[in-house]
PDB file with SEQRES, HELIX, SHEET and CRYST1 records, atoms N, CA, C and O in Angstrom:
SEQRES   1 A   43  MET LEU LEU ARG ILE LEU LYS LEU LEU THR GLY ARG ASP          
SEQRES   2 A   43  THR GLY ASP MET CYS SER ASP ALA ASP THR ASN GLU ASP          
SEQRES   3 A   43  GLY LYS ILE GLY THR GLU GLU VAL ILE ARG ILE LEU LYS          
SEQRES   4 A   43  GLU ILE SER LYS                                              
HELIX    1 AA1 LEU A    2  LEU A    9  1                                   8    
HELIX    2 AA2 SER A   19  ALA A   21  5                                   3    
HELIX    3 AA3 THR A   31  ILE A   41  1                                  11    
CRYST1    1.000    1.000    1.000  90.00  90.00  90.00 P 1           1          
ATOM      1  N   MET A   1      96.563 108.049  93.093  1.00  0.00           N  
ATOM      2  CA  MET A   1      96.901 106.897  93.299  1.00  0.00           C  
ATOM      3  C   MET A   1      96.358 105.802  92.546  1.00  0.00           C  
ATOM      4  O   MET A   1      96.861 104.680  92.490  1.00  0.00           O  
ATOM      5  N   LEU A   2      94.882 106.331  91.739  1.00  0.00           N  
ATOM      6  CA  LEU A   2      94.425 105.459  90.807  1.00  0.00           C  
ATOM      7  C   LEU A   2      95.280 105.142  89.640  1.00  0.00           C  
ATOM      8  O   LEU A   2      95.439 103.993  89.229  1.00  0.00           O  
ATOM      9  N   LEU A   3      95.815 106.171  89.130  1.00  0.00           N  
ATOM     10  CA  LEU A   3      97.009 106.018  88.061  1.00  0.00           C  
ATOM     11  C   LEU A   3      97.965 104.774  88.177  1.00  0.00           C  
ATOM     12  O   LEU A   3      98.175 103.728  87.564  1.00  0.00           O  
ATOM     13  N   ARG A   4      98.441 105.454  89.310  1.00  0.00           N  
ATOM     14  CA  ARG A   4      99.440 104.475  90.284  1.00  0.00           C  
ATOM     15  C   ARG A   4      99.191 102.740  90.012  1.00  0.00           C  
ATOM     16  O   ARG A   4      99.881 101.888  89.451  1.00  0.00           O  
ATOM     17  N   ILE A   5      98.058 102.704  90.598  1.00  0.00           N  
ATOM     18  CA  ILE A   5      97.231 101.109  90.533  1.00  0.00           C  
ATOM     19  C   ILE A   5      97.281 100.718  89.108  1.00  0.00           C  
ATOM     20  O   ILE A   5      97.711  99.671  88.625  1.00  0.00           O  
ATOM     21  N   LEU A   6      96.784 101.705  88.546  1.00  0.00           N  
ATOM     22  CA  LEU A   6      96.473 101.118  86.926  1.00  0.00           C  
ATOM     23  C   LEU A   6      97.888 100.645  86.273  1.00  0.00           C  
ATOM     24  O   LEU A   6      98.093  99.508  85.848  1.00  0.00           O  
ATOM     25  N   LYS A   7      98.776 101.656  86.266  1.00  0.00           N  
ATOM     26  CA  LYS A   7     100.205 101.251  85.778  1.00  0.00           C  
ATOM     27  C   LYS A   7     100.472 100.119  86.457  1.00  0.00           C  
ATOM     28  O   LYS A   7     100.999  99.264  85.745  1.00  0.00           O  
ATOM     29  N   LEU A   8     100.273  99.757  87.745  1.00  0.00           N  
ATOM     30  CA  LEU A   8     100.828  98.722  88.356  1.00  0.00           C  
ATOM     31  C   LEU A   8     100.180  97.486  87.469  1.00  0.00           C  
ATOM     32  O   LEU A   8     100.959  96.714  86.909  1.00  0.00           O  
ATOM     33  N   LEU A   9      98.746  97.300  87.343  1.00  0.00           N  
ATOM     34  CA  LEU A   9      98.002  96.317  86.763  1.00  0.00           C  
ATOM     35  C   LEU A   9      98.239  95.849  85.345  1.00  0.00           C  
ATOM     36  O   LEU A   9      97.879  94.794  84.822  1.00  0.00           O  
ATOM     37  N   THR A  10      98.921  96.859  84.836  1.00  0.00           N  
ATOM     38  CA  THR A  10      99.821  96.787  83.624  1.00  0.00           C  
ATOM     39  C   THR A  10     100.839  96.485  83.124  1.00  0.00           C  
ATOM     40  O   THR A  10     101.160  96.379  81.941  1.00  0.00           O  
ATOM     41  N   GLY A  11     101.787  96.227  84.735  1.00  0.00           N  
ATOM     42  CA  GLY A  11     103.018  95.897  84.490  1.00  0.00           C  
ATOM     43  C   GLY A  11     103.975  97.024  84.314  1.00  0.00           C  
ATOM     44  O   GLY A  11     105.031  96.839  83.709  1.00  0.00           O  
ATOM     45  N   ARG A  12     103.690  98.067  84.763  1.00  0.00           N  
ATOM     46  CA  ARG A  12     104.765  99.346  84.600  1.00  0.00           C  
ATOM     47  C   ARG A  12     105.227  99.504  85.846  1.00  0.00           C  
ATOM     48  O   ARG A  12     104.384  99.304  86.721  1.00  0.00           O  
ATOM     49  N   ASP A  13     106.499  99.856  86.267  1.00  0.00           N  
ATOM     50  CA  ASP A  13     107.385 100.459  87.296  1.00  0.00           C  
ATOM     51  C   ASP A  13     106.437 101.621  87.929  1.00  0.00           C  
ATOM     52  O   ASP A  13     106.059 102.615  87.309  1.00  0.00           O  
ATOM     53  N   THR A  14     106.119 101.303  89.305  1.00  0.00           N  
ATOM     54  CA  THR A  14     105.087 102.706  89.841  1.00  0.00           C  
ATOM     55  C   THR A  14     106.073 103.162  91.027  1.00  0.00           C  
ATOM     56  O   THR A  14     105.856 104.190  91.669  1.00  0.00           O  
ATOM     57  N   GLY A  15     107.120 102.362  91.259  1.00  0.00           N  
ATOM     58  CA  GLY A  15     108.011 103.012  92.346  1.00  0.00           C  
ATOM     59  C   GLY A  15     107.388 102.449  93.708  1.00  0.00           C  
ATOM     60  O   GLY A  15     106.790 101.373  93.691  1.00  0.00           O  
ATOM     61  N   ASP A  16     107.513 103.078  94.716  1.00  0.00           N  
ATOM     62  CA  ASP A  16     107.233 102.724  96.118  1.00  0.00           C  
ATOM     63  C   ASP A  16     105.287 102.734  96.087  1.00  0.00           C  
ATOM     64  O   ASP A  16     104.564 103.543  95.506  1.00  0.00           O  
ATOM     65  N   MET A  17     105.028 101.968  96.626  1.00  0.00           N  
ATOM     66  CA  MET A  17     103.551 101.933  96.393  1.00  0.00           C  
ATOM     67  C   MET A  17     103.102 101.815  98.137  1.00  0.00           C  
ATOM     68  O   MET A  17     103.455 100.782  98.707  1.00  0.00           O  
ATOM     69  N   CYS A  18     102.499 102.646  98.774  1.00  0.00           N  
ATOM     70  CA  CYS A  18     101.929 103.188  99.993  1.00  0.00           C  
ATOM     71  C   CYS A  18     100.745 101.598 100.287  1.00  0.00           C  
ATOM     72  O   CYS A  18      99.752 101.141  99.721  1.00  0.00           O  
ATOM     73  N   SER A  19     101.593 101.216 101.487  1.00  0.00           N  
ATOM     74  CA  SER A  19     100.866  99.932 101.949  1.00  0.00           C  
ATOM     75  C   SER A  19      99.199 100.315 102.233  1.00  0.00           C  
ATOM     76  O   SER A  19      98.325  99.454 102.133  1.00  0.00           O  
ATOM     77  N   ASP A  20      99.047 101.071 102.428  1.00  0.00           N  
ATOM     78  CA  ASP A  20      97.740 101.815 102.857  1.00  0.00           C  
ATOM     79  C   ASP A  20      96.721 101.616 101.541  1.00  0.00           C  
ATOM     80  O   ASP A  20      95.491 101.647 101.580  1.00  0.00           O  
ATOM     81  N   ALA A  21      97.469 101.428 100.505  1.00  0.00           N  
ATOM     82  CA  ALA A  21      96.514 101.470  99.163  1.00  0.00           C  
ATOM     83  C   ALA A  21      95.946 100.043  98.963  1.00  0.00           C  
ATOM     84  O   ALA A  21      95.110  99.808  98.091  1.00  0.00           O  
ATOM     85  N   ASP A  22      96.472  99.019  99.875  1.00  0.00           N  
ATOM     86  CA  ASP A  22      96.403  97.457 100.066  1.00  0.00           C  
ATOM     87  C   ASP A  22      94.673  97.597 100.870  1.00  0.00           C  
ATOM     88  O   ASP A  22      94.663  97.404 102.086  1.00  0.00           O  
ATOM     89  N   THR A  23      93.595  97.851 100.328  1.00  0.00           N  
ATOM     90  CA  THR A  23      92.472  97.902 101.167  1.00  0.00           C  
ATOM     91  C   THR A  23      91.812  96.625 101.406  1.00  0.00           C  
ATOM     92  O   THR A  23      91.133  96.523 102.427  1.00  0.00           O  
ATOM     93  N   ASN A  24      91.910  95.668 100.634  1.00  0.00           N  
ATOM     94  CA  ASN A  24      91.707  94.110 101.296  1.00  0.00           C  
ATOM     95  C   ASN A  24      92.688  93.242 102.313  1.00  0.00           C  
ATOM     96  O   ASN A  24      92.439  92.204 102.925  1.00  0.00           O  
ATOM     97  N   GLU A  25      93.841  94.009 102.274  1.00  0.00           N  
ATOM     98  CA  GLU A  25      95.072  93.340 103.086  1.00  0.00           C  
ATOM     99  C   GLU A  25      95.054  92.060 102.586  1.00  0.00           C  
ATOM    100  O   GLU A  25      94.728  91.121 103.312  1.00  0.00           O  
ATOM    101  N   ASP A  26      95.380  91.898 101.379  1.00  0.00           N  
ATOM    102  CA  ASP A  26      95.783  90.500 100.830  1.00  0.00           C  
ATOM    103  C   ASP A  26      97.268  90.519 100.309  1.00  0.00           C  
ATOM    104  O   ASP A  26      97.791  89.529  99.796  1.00  0.00           O  
ATOM    105  N   GLY A  27      97.786  91.503 100.449  1.00  0.00           N  
ATOM    106  CA  GLY A  27      99.034  91.966 100.154  1.00  0.00           C  
ATOM    107  C   GLY A  27      99.450  92.234  98.590  1.00  0.00           C  
ATOM    108  O   GLY A  27     100.591  92.220  98.128  1.00  0.00           O  
ATOM    109  N   LYS A  28      98.537  92.419  98.081  1.00  0.00           N  
ATOM    110  CA  LYS A  28      98.884  92.793  96.708  1.00  0.00           C  
ATOM    111  C   LYS A  28      97.887  93.976  96.467  1.00  0.00           C  
ATOM    112  O   LYS A  28      96.829  94.101  97.084  1.00  0.00           O  
ATOM    113  N   ILE A  29      98.389  94.912  95.407  1.00  0.00           N  
ATOM    114  CA  ILE A  29      97.422  95.686  94.658  1.00  0.00           C  
ATOM    115  C   ILE A  29      96.756  95.486  93.485  1.00  0.00           C  
ATOM    116  O   ILE A  29      97.496  95.307  92.518  1.00  0.00           O  
ATOM    117  N   GLY A  30      95.418  95.457  93.249  1.00  0.00           N  
ATOM    118  CA  GLY A  30      95.181  94.860  92.134  1.00  0.00           C  
ATOM    119  C   GLY A  30      93.514  95.724  92.078  1.00  0.00           C  
ATOM    120  O   GLY A  30      93.267  96.807  92.608  1.00  0.00           O  
ATOM    121  N   THR A  31      92.566  94.874  91.292  1.00  0.00           N  
ATOM    122  CA  THR A  31      91.244  95.258  90.748  1.00  0.00           C  
ATOM    123  C   THR A  31      90.641  96.009  92.029  1.00  0.00           C  
ATOM    124  O   THR A  31      90.374  97.210  92.014  1.00  0.00           O  
ATOM    125  N   GLU A  32      90.473  95.253  93.035  1.00  0.00           N  
ATOM    126  CA  GLU A  32      89.612  95.530  94.265  1.00  0.00           C  
ATOM    127  C   GLU A  32      89.690  96.995  94.521  1.00  0.00           C  
ATOM    128  O   GLU A  32      88.692  97.708  94.413  1.00  0.00           O  
ATOM    129  N   GLU A  33      90.994  97.506  94.898  1.00  0.00           N  
ATOM    130  CA  GLU A  33      91.862  98.549  94.947  1.00  0.00           C  
ATOM    131  C   GLU A  33      91.343  99.484  93.901  1.00  0.00           C  
ATOM    132  O   GLU A  33      90.825 100.452  94.459  1.00  0.00           O  
ATOM    133  N   VAL A  34      91.293  99.552  92.821  1.00  0.00           N  
ATOM    134  CA  VAL A  34      90.998 100.369  91.644  1.00  0.00           C  
ATOM    135  C   VAL A  34      89.310 100.480  91.900  1.00  0.00           C  
ATOM    136  O   VAL A  34      88.898 101.628  92.068  1.00  0.00           O  
ATOM    137  N   ILE A  35      88.407  99.494  91.940  1.00  0.00           N  
ATOM    138  CA  ILE A  35      87.129  99.522  92.335  1.00  0.00           C  
ATOM    139  C   ILE A  35      86.674 100.411  93.285  1.00  0.00           C  
ATOM    140  O   ILE A  35      85.668 101.103  93.135  1.00  0.00           O  
ATOM    141  N   ARG A  36      87.560 100.416  94.501  1.00  0.00           N  
ATOM    142  CA  ARG A  36      87.227 101.407  95.804  1.00  0.00           C  
ATOM    143  C   ARG A  36      87.623 102.658  95.634  1.00  0.00           C  
ATOM    144  O   ARG A  36      87.288 103.526  96.440  1.00  0.00           O  
ATOM    145  N   ILE A  37      88.376 102.919  94.585  1.00  0.00           N  
ATOM    146  CA  ILE A  37      88.854 104.024  94.475  1.00  0.00           C  
ATOM    147  C   ILE A  37      88.149 104.672  93.576  1.00  0.00           C  
ATOM    148  O   ILE A  37      88.048 105.872  93.827  1.00  0.00           O  
ATOM    149  N   LEU A  38      87.383 104.147  92.176  1.00  0.00           N  
ATOM    150  CA  LEU A  38      86.454 104.618  91.395  1.00  0.00           C  
ATOM    151  C   LEU A  38      84.855 104.638  92.342  1.00  0.00           C  
ATOM    152  O   LEU A  38      83.997 105.462  92.028  1.00  0.00           O  
ATOM    153  N   LYS A  39      84.706 104.014  93.062  1.00  0.00           N  
ATOM    154  CA  LYS A  39      83.447 104.135  93.875  1.00  0.00           C  
ATOM    155  C   LYS A  39      83.404 105.464  94.958  1.00  0.00           C  
ATOM    156  O   LYS A  39      82.441 106.108  95.375  1.00  0.00           O  
ATOM    157  N   GLU A  40      84.754 105.577  95.208  1.00  0.00           N  
ATOM    158  CA  GLU A  40      85.148 106.905  96.175  1.00  0.00           C  
ATOM    159  C   GLU A  40      84.855 108.211  95.267  1.00  0.00           C  
ATOM    160  O   GLU A  40      83.936 108.994  95.508  1.00  0.00           O  
ATOM    161  N   ILE A  41      85.898 108.358  94.026  1.00  0.00           N  
ATOM    162  CA  ILE A  41      85.646 109.365  93.523  1.00  0.00           C  
ATOM    163  C   ILE A  41      84.208 109.702  92.595  1.00  0.00           C  
ATOM    164  O   ILE A  41      84.009 110.843  92.179  1.00  0.00           O  
ATOM    165  N   SER A  42      83.228 108.559  92.324  1.00  0.00           N  
ATOM    166  CA  SER A  42      82.006 108.812  91.760  1.00  0.00           C  
ATOM    167  C   SER A  42      81.162 109.119  92.846  1.00  0.00           C  
ATOM    168  O   SER A  42      79.970 109.032  92.551  1.00  0.00           O  
ATOM    169  N   LYS A  43      81.370 109.408  93.856  1.00  0.00           N  
ATOM    170  CA  LYS A  43      80.144 110.185  95.199  1.00  0.00           C  
ATOM    171  C   LYS A  43      80.182 111.337  94.630  1.00  0.00           C  
ATOM    172  O   LYS A  43      79.539 112.277  95.096  1.00  0.00           O  
TER     173      LYS A  43                                                      
END                                                                             
């Protein structure tokens, strides 16, 4: 998931992105989602 979001942020095609990835519900996948994932995996 993290890799797909990072690819999306750099403009690479990621195929279909799961809507569950949009954690702040703004309709976009962005840095907020990356930060959330990094916090989760750092626990």
